[in-house]
Coordinates of C-alpha atoms in Angstrom, one line a residue:
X122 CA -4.6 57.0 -1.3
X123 CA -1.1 57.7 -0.7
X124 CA 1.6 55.5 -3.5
X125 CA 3.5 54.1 -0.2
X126 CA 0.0 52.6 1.1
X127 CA 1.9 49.3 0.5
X128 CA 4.6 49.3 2.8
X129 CA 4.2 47.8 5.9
X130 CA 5.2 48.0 9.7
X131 CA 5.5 44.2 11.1
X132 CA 6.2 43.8 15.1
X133 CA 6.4 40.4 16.8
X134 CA 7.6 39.9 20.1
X135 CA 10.5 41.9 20.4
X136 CA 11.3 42.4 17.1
X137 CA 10.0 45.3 14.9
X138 CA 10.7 45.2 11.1
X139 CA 9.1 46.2 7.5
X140 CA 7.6 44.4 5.0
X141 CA 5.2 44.9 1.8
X142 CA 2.1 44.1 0.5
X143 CA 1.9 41.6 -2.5
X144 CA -1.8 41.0 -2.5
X145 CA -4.6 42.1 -1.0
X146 CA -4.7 39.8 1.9
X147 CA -0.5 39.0 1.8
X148 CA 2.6 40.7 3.1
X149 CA 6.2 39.6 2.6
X150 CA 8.8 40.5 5.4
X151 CA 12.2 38.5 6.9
X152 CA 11.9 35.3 8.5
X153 CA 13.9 36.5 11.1
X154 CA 11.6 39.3 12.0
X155 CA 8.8 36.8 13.1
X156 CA 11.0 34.4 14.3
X157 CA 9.1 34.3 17.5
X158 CA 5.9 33.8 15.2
X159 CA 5.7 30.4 17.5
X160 CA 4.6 32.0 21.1
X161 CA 4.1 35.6 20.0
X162 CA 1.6 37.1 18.1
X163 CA 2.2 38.9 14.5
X164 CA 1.0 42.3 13.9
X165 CA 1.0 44.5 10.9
X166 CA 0.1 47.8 10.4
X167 CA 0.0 50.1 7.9
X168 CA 1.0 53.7 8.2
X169 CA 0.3 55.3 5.3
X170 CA -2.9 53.5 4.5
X171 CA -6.5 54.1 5.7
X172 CA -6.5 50.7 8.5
X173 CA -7.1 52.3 11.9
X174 CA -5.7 49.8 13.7
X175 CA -3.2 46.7 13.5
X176 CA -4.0 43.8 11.8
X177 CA -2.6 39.9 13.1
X178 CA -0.8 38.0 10.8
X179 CA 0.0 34.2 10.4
X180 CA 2.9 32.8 8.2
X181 CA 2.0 30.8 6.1
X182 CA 5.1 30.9 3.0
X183 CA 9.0 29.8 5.3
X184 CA 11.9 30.2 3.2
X185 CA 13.8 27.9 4.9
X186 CA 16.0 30.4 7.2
X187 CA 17.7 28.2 9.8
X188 CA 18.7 31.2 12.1
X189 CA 22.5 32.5 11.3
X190 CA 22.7 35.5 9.5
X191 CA 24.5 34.1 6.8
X192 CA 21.6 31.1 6.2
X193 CA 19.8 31.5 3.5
X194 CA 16.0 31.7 2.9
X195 CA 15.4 34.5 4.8
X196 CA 11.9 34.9 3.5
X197 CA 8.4 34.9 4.9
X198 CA 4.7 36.0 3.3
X199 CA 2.0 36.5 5.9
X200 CA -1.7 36.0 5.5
X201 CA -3.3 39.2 7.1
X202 CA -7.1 38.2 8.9
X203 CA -9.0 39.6 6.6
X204 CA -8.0 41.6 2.5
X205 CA -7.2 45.3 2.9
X206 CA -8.0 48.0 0.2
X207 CA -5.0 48.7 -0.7
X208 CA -3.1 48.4 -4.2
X209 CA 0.1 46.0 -4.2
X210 CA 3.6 46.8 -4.9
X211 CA 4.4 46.8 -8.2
X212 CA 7.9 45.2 -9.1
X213 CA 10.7 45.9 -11.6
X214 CA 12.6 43.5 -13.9
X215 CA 15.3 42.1 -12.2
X216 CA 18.5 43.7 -12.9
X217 CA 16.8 46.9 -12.5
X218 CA 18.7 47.7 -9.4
X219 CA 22.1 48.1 -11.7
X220 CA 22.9 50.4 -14.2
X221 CA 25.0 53.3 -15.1
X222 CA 25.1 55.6 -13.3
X223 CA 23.9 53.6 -10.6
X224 CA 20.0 53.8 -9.6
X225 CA 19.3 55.9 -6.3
X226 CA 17.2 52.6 -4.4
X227 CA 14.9 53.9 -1.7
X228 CA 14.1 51.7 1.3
X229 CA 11.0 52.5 3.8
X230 CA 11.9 51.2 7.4
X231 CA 10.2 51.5 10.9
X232 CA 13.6 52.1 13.1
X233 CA 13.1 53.0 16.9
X234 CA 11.4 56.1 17.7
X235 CA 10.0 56.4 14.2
X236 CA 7.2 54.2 14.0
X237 CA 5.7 56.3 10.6
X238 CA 9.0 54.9 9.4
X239 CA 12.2 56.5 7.6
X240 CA 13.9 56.6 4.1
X241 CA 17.4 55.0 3.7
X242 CA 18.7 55.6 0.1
X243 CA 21.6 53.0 -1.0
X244 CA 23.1 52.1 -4.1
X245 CA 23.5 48.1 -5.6
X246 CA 26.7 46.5 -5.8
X247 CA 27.3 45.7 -9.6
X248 CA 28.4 42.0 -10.1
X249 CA 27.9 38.3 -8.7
X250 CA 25.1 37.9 -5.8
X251 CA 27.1 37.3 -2.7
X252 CA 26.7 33.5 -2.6
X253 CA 23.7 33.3 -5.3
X254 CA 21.5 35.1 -2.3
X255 CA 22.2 38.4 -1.8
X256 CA 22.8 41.8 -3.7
X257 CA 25.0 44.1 -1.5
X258 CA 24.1 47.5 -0.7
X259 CA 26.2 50.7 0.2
X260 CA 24.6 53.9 1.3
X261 CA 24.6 56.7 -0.9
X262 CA 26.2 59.4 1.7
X263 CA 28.1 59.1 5.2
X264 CA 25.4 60.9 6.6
X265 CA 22.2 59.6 5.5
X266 CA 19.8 57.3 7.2
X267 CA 22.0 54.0 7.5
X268 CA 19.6 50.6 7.3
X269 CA 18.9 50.2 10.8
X270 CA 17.0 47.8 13.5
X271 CA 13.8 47.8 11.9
X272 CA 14.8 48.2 7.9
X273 CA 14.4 44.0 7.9
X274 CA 12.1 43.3 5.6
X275 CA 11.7 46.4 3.5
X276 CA 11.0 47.2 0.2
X277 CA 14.2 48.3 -1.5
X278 CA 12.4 50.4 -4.8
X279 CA 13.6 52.7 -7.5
X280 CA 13.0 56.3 -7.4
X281 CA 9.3 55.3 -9.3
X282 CA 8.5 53.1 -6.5
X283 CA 8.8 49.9 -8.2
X284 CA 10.2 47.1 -6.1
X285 CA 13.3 45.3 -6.8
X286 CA 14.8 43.8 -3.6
X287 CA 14.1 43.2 -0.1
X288 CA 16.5 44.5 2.7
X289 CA 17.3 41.5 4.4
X290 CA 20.7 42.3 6.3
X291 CA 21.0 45.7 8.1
X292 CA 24.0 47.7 8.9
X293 CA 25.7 47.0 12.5
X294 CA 28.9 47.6 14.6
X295 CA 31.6 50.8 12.7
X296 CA 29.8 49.4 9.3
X297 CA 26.6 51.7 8.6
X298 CA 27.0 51.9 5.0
X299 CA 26.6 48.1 3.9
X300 CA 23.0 46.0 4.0
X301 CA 22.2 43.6 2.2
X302 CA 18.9 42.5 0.2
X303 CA 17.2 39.8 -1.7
X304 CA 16.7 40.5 -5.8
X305 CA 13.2 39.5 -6.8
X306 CA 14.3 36.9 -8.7
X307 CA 15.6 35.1 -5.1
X308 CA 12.3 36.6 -3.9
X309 CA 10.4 33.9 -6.4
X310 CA 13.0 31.3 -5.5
X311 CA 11.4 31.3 -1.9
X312 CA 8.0 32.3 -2.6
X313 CA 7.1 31.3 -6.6
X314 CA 3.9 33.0 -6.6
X315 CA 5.6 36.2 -7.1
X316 CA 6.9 34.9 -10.1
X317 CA 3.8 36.0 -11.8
X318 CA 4.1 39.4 -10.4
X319 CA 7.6 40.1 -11.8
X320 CA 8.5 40.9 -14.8
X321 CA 10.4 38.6 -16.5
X322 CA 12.8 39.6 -19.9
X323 CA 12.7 36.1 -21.5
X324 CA 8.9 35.8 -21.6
X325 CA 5.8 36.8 -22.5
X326 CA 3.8 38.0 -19.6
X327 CA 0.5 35.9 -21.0
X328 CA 2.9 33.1 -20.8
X329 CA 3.5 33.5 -17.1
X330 CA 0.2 34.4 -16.3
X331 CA -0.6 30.8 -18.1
X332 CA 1.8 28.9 -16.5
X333 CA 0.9 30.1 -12.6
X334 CA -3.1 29.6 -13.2
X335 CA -2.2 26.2 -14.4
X336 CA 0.2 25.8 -11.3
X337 CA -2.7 27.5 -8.7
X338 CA -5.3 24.8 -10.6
X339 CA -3.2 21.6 -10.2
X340 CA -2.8 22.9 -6.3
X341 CA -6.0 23.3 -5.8
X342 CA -7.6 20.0 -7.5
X343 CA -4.9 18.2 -6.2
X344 CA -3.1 16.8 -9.1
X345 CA -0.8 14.0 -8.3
X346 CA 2.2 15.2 -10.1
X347 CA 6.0 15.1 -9.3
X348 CA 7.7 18.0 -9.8
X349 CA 11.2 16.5 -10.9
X350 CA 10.0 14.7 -13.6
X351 CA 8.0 17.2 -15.1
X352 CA 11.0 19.7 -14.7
X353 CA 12.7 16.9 -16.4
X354 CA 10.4 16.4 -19.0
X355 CA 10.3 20.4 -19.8
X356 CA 13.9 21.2 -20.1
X357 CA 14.7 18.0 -22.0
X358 CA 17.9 15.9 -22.4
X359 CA 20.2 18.7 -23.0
X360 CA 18.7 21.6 -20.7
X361 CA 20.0 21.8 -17.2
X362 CA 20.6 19.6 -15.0
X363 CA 18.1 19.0 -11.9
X364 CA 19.1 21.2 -9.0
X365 CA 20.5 19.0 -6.0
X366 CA 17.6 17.6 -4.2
X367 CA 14.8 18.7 -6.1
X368 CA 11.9 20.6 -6.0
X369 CA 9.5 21.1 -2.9
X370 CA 6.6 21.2 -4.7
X371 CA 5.1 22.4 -8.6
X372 CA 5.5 26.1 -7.6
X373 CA 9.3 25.7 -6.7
X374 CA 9.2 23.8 -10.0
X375 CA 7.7 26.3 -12.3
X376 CA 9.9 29.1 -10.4
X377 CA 13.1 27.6 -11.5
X378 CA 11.9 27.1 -15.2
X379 CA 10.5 30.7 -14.9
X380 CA 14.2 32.5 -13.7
X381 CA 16.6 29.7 -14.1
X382 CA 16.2 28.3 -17.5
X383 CA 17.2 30.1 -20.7
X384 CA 14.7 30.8 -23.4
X385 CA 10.9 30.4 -23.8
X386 CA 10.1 27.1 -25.0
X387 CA 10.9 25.2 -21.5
X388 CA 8.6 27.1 -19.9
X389 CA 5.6 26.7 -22.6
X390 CA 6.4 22.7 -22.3
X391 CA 5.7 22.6 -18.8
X392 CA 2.7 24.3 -18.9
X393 CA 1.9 22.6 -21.8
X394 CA 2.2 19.4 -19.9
X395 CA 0.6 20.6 -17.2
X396 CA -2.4 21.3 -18.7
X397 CA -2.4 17.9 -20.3
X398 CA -2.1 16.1 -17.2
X399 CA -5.0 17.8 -15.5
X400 CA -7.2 17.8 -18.9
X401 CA -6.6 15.0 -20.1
X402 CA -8.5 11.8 -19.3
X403 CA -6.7 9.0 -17.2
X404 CA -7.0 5.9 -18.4
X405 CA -7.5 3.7 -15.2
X406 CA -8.6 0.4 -14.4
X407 CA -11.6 0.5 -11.2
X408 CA -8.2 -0.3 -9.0
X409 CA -6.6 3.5 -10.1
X410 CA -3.7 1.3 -11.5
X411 CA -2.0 3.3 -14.6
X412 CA 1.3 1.6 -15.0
X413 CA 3.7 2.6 -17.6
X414 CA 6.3 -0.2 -17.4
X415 CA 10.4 0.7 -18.0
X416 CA 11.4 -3.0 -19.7
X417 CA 14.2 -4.6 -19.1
X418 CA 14.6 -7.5 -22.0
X419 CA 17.5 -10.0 -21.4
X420 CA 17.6 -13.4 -24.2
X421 CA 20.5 -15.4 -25.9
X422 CA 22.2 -13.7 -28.1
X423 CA 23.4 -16.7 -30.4
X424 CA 26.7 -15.9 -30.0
X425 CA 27.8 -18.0 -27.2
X426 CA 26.8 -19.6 -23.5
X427 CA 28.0 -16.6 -22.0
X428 CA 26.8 -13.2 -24.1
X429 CA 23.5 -12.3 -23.9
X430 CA 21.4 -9.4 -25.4
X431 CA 19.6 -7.2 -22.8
X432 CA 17.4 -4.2 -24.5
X433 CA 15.7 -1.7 -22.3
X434 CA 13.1 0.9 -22.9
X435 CA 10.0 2.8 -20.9
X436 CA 6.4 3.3 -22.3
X437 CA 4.9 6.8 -22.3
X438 CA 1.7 7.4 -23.6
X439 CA 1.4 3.6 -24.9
X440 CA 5.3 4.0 -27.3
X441 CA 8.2 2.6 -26.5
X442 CA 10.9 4.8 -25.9
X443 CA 14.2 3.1 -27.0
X444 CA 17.1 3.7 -24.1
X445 CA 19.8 1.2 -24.4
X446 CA 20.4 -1.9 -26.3
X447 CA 23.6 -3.9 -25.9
X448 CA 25.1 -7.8 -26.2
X449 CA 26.8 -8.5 -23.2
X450 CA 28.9 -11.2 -21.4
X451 CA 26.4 -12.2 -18.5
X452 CA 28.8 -11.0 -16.2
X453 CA 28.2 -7.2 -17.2
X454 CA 24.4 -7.3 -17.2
X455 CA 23.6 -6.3 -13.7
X456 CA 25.3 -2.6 -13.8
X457 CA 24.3 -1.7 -17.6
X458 CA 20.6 -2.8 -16.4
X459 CA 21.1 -0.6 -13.4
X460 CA 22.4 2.3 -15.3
X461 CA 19.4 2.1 -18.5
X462 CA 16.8 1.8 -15.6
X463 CA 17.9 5.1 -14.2
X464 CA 17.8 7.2 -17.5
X465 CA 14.5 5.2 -18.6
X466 CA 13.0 7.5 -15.5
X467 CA 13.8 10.6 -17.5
X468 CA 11.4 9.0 -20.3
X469 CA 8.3 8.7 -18.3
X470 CA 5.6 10.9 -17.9
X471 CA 6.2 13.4 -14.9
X472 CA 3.2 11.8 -13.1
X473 CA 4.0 8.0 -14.0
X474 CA 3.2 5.1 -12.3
X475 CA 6.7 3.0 -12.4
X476 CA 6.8 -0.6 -13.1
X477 CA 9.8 -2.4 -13.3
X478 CA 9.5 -5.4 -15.8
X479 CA 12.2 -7.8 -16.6
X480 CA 11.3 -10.2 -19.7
X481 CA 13.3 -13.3 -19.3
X482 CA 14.0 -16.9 -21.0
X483 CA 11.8 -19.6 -19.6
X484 CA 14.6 -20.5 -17.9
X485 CA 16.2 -17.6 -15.8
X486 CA 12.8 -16.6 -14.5
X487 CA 13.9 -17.8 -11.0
X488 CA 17.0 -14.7 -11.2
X489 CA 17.0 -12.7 -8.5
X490 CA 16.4 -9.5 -10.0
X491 CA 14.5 -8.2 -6.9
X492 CA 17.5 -8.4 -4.9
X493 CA 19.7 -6.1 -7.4
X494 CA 20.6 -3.3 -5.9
X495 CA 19.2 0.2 -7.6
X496 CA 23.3 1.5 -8.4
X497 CA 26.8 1.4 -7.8
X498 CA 26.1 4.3 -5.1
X499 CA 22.6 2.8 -3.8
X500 CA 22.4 -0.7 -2.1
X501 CA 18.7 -0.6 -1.8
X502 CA 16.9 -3.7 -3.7
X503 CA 15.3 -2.9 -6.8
X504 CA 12.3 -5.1 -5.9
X505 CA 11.9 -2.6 -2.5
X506 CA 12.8 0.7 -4.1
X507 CA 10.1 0.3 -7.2
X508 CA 7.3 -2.2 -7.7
X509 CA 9.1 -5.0 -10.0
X510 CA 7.9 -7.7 -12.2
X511 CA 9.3 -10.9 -14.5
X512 CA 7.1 -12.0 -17.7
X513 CA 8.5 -15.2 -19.5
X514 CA 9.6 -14.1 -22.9
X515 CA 7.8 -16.7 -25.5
X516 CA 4.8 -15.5 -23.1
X517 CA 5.2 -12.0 -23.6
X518 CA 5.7 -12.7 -27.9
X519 CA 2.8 -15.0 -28.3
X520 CA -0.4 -12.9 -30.0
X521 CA -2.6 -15.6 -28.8
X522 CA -1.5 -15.3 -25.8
X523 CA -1.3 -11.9 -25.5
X524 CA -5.6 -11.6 -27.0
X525 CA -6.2 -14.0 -24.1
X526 CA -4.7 -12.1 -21.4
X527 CA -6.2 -8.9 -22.5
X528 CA -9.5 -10.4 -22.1
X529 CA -8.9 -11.4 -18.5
X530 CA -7.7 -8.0 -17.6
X531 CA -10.8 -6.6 -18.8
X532 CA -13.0 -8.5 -16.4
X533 CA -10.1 -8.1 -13.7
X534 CA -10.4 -4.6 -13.1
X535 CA -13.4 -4.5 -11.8
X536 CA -13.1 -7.3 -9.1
X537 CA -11.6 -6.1 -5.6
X538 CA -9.0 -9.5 -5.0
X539 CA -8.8 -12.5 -6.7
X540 CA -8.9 -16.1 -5.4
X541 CA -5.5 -17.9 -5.0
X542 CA -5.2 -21.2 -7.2
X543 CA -2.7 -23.4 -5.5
X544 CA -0.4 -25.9 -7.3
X545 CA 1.1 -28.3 -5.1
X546 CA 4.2 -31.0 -5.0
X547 CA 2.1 -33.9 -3.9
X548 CA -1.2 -33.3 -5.7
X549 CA -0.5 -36.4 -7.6
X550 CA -2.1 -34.3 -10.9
X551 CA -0.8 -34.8 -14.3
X552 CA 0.2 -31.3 -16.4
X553 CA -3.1 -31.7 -18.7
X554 CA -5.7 -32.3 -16.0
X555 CA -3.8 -29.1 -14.0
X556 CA -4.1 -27.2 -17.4
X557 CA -8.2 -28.3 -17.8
X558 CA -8.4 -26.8 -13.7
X559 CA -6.6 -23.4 -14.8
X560 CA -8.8 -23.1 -17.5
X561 CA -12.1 -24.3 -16.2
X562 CA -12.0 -22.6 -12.9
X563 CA -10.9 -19.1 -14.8
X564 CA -7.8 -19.2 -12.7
X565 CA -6.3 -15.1 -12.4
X566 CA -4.1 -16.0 -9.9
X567 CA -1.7 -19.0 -9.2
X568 CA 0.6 -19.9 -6.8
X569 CA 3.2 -22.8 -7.1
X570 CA 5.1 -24.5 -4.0
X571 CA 7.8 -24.9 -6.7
X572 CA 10.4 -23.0 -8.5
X573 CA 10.2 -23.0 -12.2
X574 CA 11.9 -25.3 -13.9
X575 CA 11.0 -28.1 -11.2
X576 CA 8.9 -30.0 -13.9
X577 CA 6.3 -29.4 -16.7
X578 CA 3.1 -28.2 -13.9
X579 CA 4.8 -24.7 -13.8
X580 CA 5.0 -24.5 -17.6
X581 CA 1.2 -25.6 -17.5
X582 CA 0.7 -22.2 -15.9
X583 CA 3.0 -20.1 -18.2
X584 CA 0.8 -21.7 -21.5
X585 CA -2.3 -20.9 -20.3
X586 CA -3.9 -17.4 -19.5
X587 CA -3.5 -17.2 -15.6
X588 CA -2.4 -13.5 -15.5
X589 CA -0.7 -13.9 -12.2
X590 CA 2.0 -16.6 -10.9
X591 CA 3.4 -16.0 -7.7
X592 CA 6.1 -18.5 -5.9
X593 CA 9.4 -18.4 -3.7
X594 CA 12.6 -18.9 -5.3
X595 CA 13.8 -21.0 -3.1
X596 CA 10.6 -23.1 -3.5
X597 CA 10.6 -27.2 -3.5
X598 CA 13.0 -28.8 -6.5
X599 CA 11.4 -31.8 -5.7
X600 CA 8.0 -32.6 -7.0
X601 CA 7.7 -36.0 -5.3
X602 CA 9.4 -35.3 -1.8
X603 CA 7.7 -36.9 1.5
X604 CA 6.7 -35.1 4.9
X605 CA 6.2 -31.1 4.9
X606 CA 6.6 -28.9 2.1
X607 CA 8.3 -25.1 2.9
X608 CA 6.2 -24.3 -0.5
X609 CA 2.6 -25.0 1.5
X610 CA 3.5 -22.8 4.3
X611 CA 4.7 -20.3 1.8
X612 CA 1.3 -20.7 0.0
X613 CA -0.6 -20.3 3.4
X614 CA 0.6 -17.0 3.9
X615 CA 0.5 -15.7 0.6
X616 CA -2.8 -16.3 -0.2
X617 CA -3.6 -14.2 3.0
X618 CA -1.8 -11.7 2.2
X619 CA -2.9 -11.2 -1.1
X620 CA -6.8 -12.1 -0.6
X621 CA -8.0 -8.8 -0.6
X622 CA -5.6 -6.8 -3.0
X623 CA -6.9 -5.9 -6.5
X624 CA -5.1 -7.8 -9.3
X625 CA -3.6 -4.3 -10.7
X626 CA -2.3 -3.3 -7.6
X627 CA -0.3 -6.5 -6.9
X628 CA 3.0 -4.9 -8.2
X629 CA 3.1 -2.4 -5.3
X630 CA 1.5 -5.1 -2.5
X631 CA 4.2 -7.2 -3.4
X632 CA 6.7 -4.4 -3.3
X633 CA 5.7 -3.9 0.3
X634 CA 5.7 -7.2 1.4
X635 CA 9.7 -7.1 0.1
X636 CA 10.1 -4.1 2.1
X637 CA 8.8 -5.9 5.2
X638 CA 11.0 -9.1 5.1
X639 CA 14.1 -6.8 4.1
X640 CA 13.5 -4.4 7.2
X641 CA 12.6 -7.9 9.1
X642 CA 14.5 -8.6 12.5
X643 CA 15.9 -11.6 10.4
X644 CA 15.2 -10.7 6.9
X645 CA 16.6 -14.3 6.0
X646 CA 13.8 -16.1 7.7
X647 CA 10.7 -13.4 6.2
X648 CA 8.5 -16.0 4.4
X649 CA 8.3 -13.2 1.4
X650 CA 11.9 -12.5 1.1
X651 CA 12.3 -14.2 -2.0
X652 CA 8.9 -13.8 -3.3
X653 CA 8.5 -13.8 -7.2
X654 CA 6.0 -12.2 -8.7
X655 CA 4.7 -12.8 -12.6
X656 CA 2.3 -10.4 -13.4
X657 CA 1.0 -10.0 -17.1
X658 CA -1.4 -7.1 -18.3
X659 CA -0.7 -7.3 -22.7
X660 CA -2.5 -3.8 -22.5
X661 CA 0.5 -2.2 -20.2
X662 CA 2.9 -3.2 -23.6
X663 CA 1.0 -2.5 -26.7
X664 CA 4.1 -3.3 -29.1
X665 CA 5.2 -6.5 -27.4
X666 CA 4.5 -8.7 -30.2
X667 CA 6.8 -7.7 -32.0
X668 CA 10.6 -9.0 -31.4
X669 CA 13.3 -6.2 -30.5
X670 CA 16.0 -5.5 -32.2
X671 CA 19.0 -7.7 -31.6
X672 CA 22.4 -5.1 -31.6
X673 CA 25.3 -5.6 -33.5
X674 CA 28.4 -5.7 -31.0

């Protein structure tokens, strides 16, 4: 079979253009040579291999082109109708298209009248890409083939037929001697499964091979795994930076680590941690909550009304991962929480569950934390951006406590909702007898008409091991007021709301009911706008017992 079997003729609509084949069953051409793709159908043919006829096409790999012929992206793979026998295109390192003296670079296009095709031979443009995108081209001779009409899409190859561009601008108007391709390295940006085919200087082929099977097995079990993080997690704190916007997906991901990343070893740490997050066992409650909690410690500092000590951290893998730790004036809290919170993200696992958890003094457990906003450049709520959570200090430093709680969790992840306990202004019941209730009726989940530090009943609830409290902070002050409470009705509609959710996946229910009343046609009136939520699982902080370190100023 002829060495150019390979190179294919591609016609939709109106438009006729080249392209090449990169598997058995895939081509790659030019988006804009089945722009039509939409109405009309996609044909490919190939003229110096043994298919009698044309095959259709679909597309099924977009680059992103948006249609000017300076947009970028101009990149589509095709999935033929059925595998062909023919051998792929074998590609080239990039930078194989420079050199000195310059590489002759062969390109096979279909131009009109020649529908066996033509040869156009051009010579790369040492230097930058034009705009990180595109290699120029310039044709060896005046009086050559020039890339014309149907060179879109082609293979650009050295003289041993190895590819290392595609032609993706053609020559037009006085100007026959300039096109323009895409290196393979921008190839893989747009289409990362050809980053296993191409060579790549900086690593070990066994390496890439590695890291694509891993990628093609998280696809296709469907691994739940954000791309940014583990891109984050790979480079490290002093690798670059993540690209603007993201990553589309785990491919895109791996591409970038693959082309865009010096050296080896970020590329064998993400496929080291992707293989760990597929292989290894997930510890879940029946619920499928895995929560690894970013802490947010605030407590006196001892030295004066006004400074306080605020400590946060994130849990990976059941450590504590030490971000900031600081003694601040009270007024300066809100924007150095908001600042730790955001680098704490870059300590979780690339597939973790966030859960924002603010451990306050008994009595600041009524602060509106929901209702700080994310940054300085983000107004969104905390409390509606992640799923956020108070736990009263002594709570959260008490062992006995702590053995209790764990106990309760155990039997709570298996139960589908949990009952609603309600303490009321007006039931007339003394803090012990409320205390023997809790206890007696194995009370999980508690809801007050009152704020906190109304009176000793809330305390009752924070001493014994209820692993929920929910109530409005601007609840009842008053324990002994006449005619309606605001806290019953706001008890009535919790307890509906919350009936059937499983206790572990309260953080997010409660997260969505903050959503609602902010996106509310009068947020203000939302029974759950100033929802509080305690929520206390000892196993989500396996070090809490012990007291943090207080900083020096």
């Amino acid at each position: 079979m002829s060495s150019a079997a390979w190179h294919a003729r591609i016609a939709c609509g109106n438009e006729v253009g080249a392209g090449f084949l990169v598997s058995p069953g895939r081509v790659v051409t030019c988006a804009h040579v089945v722009r039509w793709s939409d109405t009309s159908a996609v044909t490919v043919t190939f003229p110096n291999g043994d298919e009698a006829g044309p095959l259709s096409a679909t597309v099924v790999v977009h680059g992103g082109w948006a249609g000017g012929a300076a947009d970028p992206g101009d990149l589509a793979v095709l999935e033929l109708e059925r595998e062909v026998p023919v051998r792929p295109a074998e590609f080239a390192p990039p930078g194989a298209e420079l050199g000195e003296p310059a590489p002759t670079l062969v390109a096979y296009g279909f131009p009109k009248g020649y529908d066996e095709g033509m040869l156009a031979r051009y010579h790369a443009v040492p230097g930058a890409l034009v705009s990180d995108e595109w290699r120029q081209l310039e044709a060896v001779t005046a009086h050559g083939q020039p890339l014309a009409a149907g060179f879109s899409g082609a293979a650009v190859t050295l003289a041993d037929g190895r590819v290392v561009g595609m032609v993706s601008s053609v020559a037009g108007g006085r100007d026959l001697r300039v096109g323009r391709m895409l290196p393979t390295q921008v190839l893989a940006r747009y289409c990362p499964e050809l980053g296993e085919r191409i060579p790549t200087p900086d690593h070990r082929p066994d390496a890439v091979r590695r890291l694509y099977t891993l990628v093609r097995r998280a696809v296709d079990t469907g691994l739940e795994c954000d791309p940014d993080r583990l891109y984050v997690d790979a480079v490290g704190p002093f690798g670059p930076p993540l690209p603007q916007g993201g990553f589309t997906s785990l491919g895109a991901a791996a591409g970038y680590v693959q082309w865009e990343v010096p050296g080896a070893e970020a590329l064998t740490r993400f496929a080291d941690r992707l293989r760990d997050l597929m292989d290894a066992p997930r510890v879940r409650s029946a619920t499928g909550s895995s929560w690894s909690p970013i802490l947010v410690e605030i407590d006196h500092s001892g030295a004066g009304p006004d400074q306080v000590t605020v400590a946060v951290s994130a849990y990976r893998d059941g450590r504590r991962r030490r971000v900031g730790s600081r003694r601040l004036p009270r007024a300066a809290v809100r924007g150095y929480v908001q600042r730790c919170i955001d680098e704490a993200f870059t300590q979780l696992a690339p597939d973790a569950d966030e859960l924002i958890t603010f451990v306050l003094p008994r009595e600041w457990l009524n602060e509106p934390v929901a209702h700080w906003e994310c940054g300085a450049d983000d107004p969104t709520p905390l409390g509606c951006a992640y799923p956020l959570v108070v736990v009263d200090r002594s709570r959260h430093r008490s062992g006995g406590l702590r053995h209790q709680l764990a106990k309760k969790w155990q039997k709570l992840d298996a139960r589908p909702g949990a009952p609603l306990h309600r303490v009321e202004c007006d039931a007339g019941e003394r803090p012990p007898s409320l205390r023997k209730r809790l206890r007696e009726d194995r009370a999980d989940l508690a809801g007050f008409t009152f704020r906190p530090a109304t009176g000793p009943h809330f305390e009752v609830g924070l001493t014994t091991p209820v692993p929920i409290l929910l109530w409005s902070r601007t609840g009842c002050t008053d324990l002994g007021h006449e005619g309606p409470c605001s806290g019953a009705a706001f008890l009535d509609r919790l307890a509906a709301s919350v009936a059937r959710v499983p206790p572990g996946e309260l953080p997010r229910h409660i997260m969505e009911l903050r959503e609602t009343a902010a996106a509310d046609d009068d947020p203000d009136g939302h029974w759950a706008k100033d929802v509080q939520l305690l929520w206390d699982d000892p196993r989500c902080f396996p070090e809490s017992a012990a007291r943090p370190h207080s900083p020096v100023p």
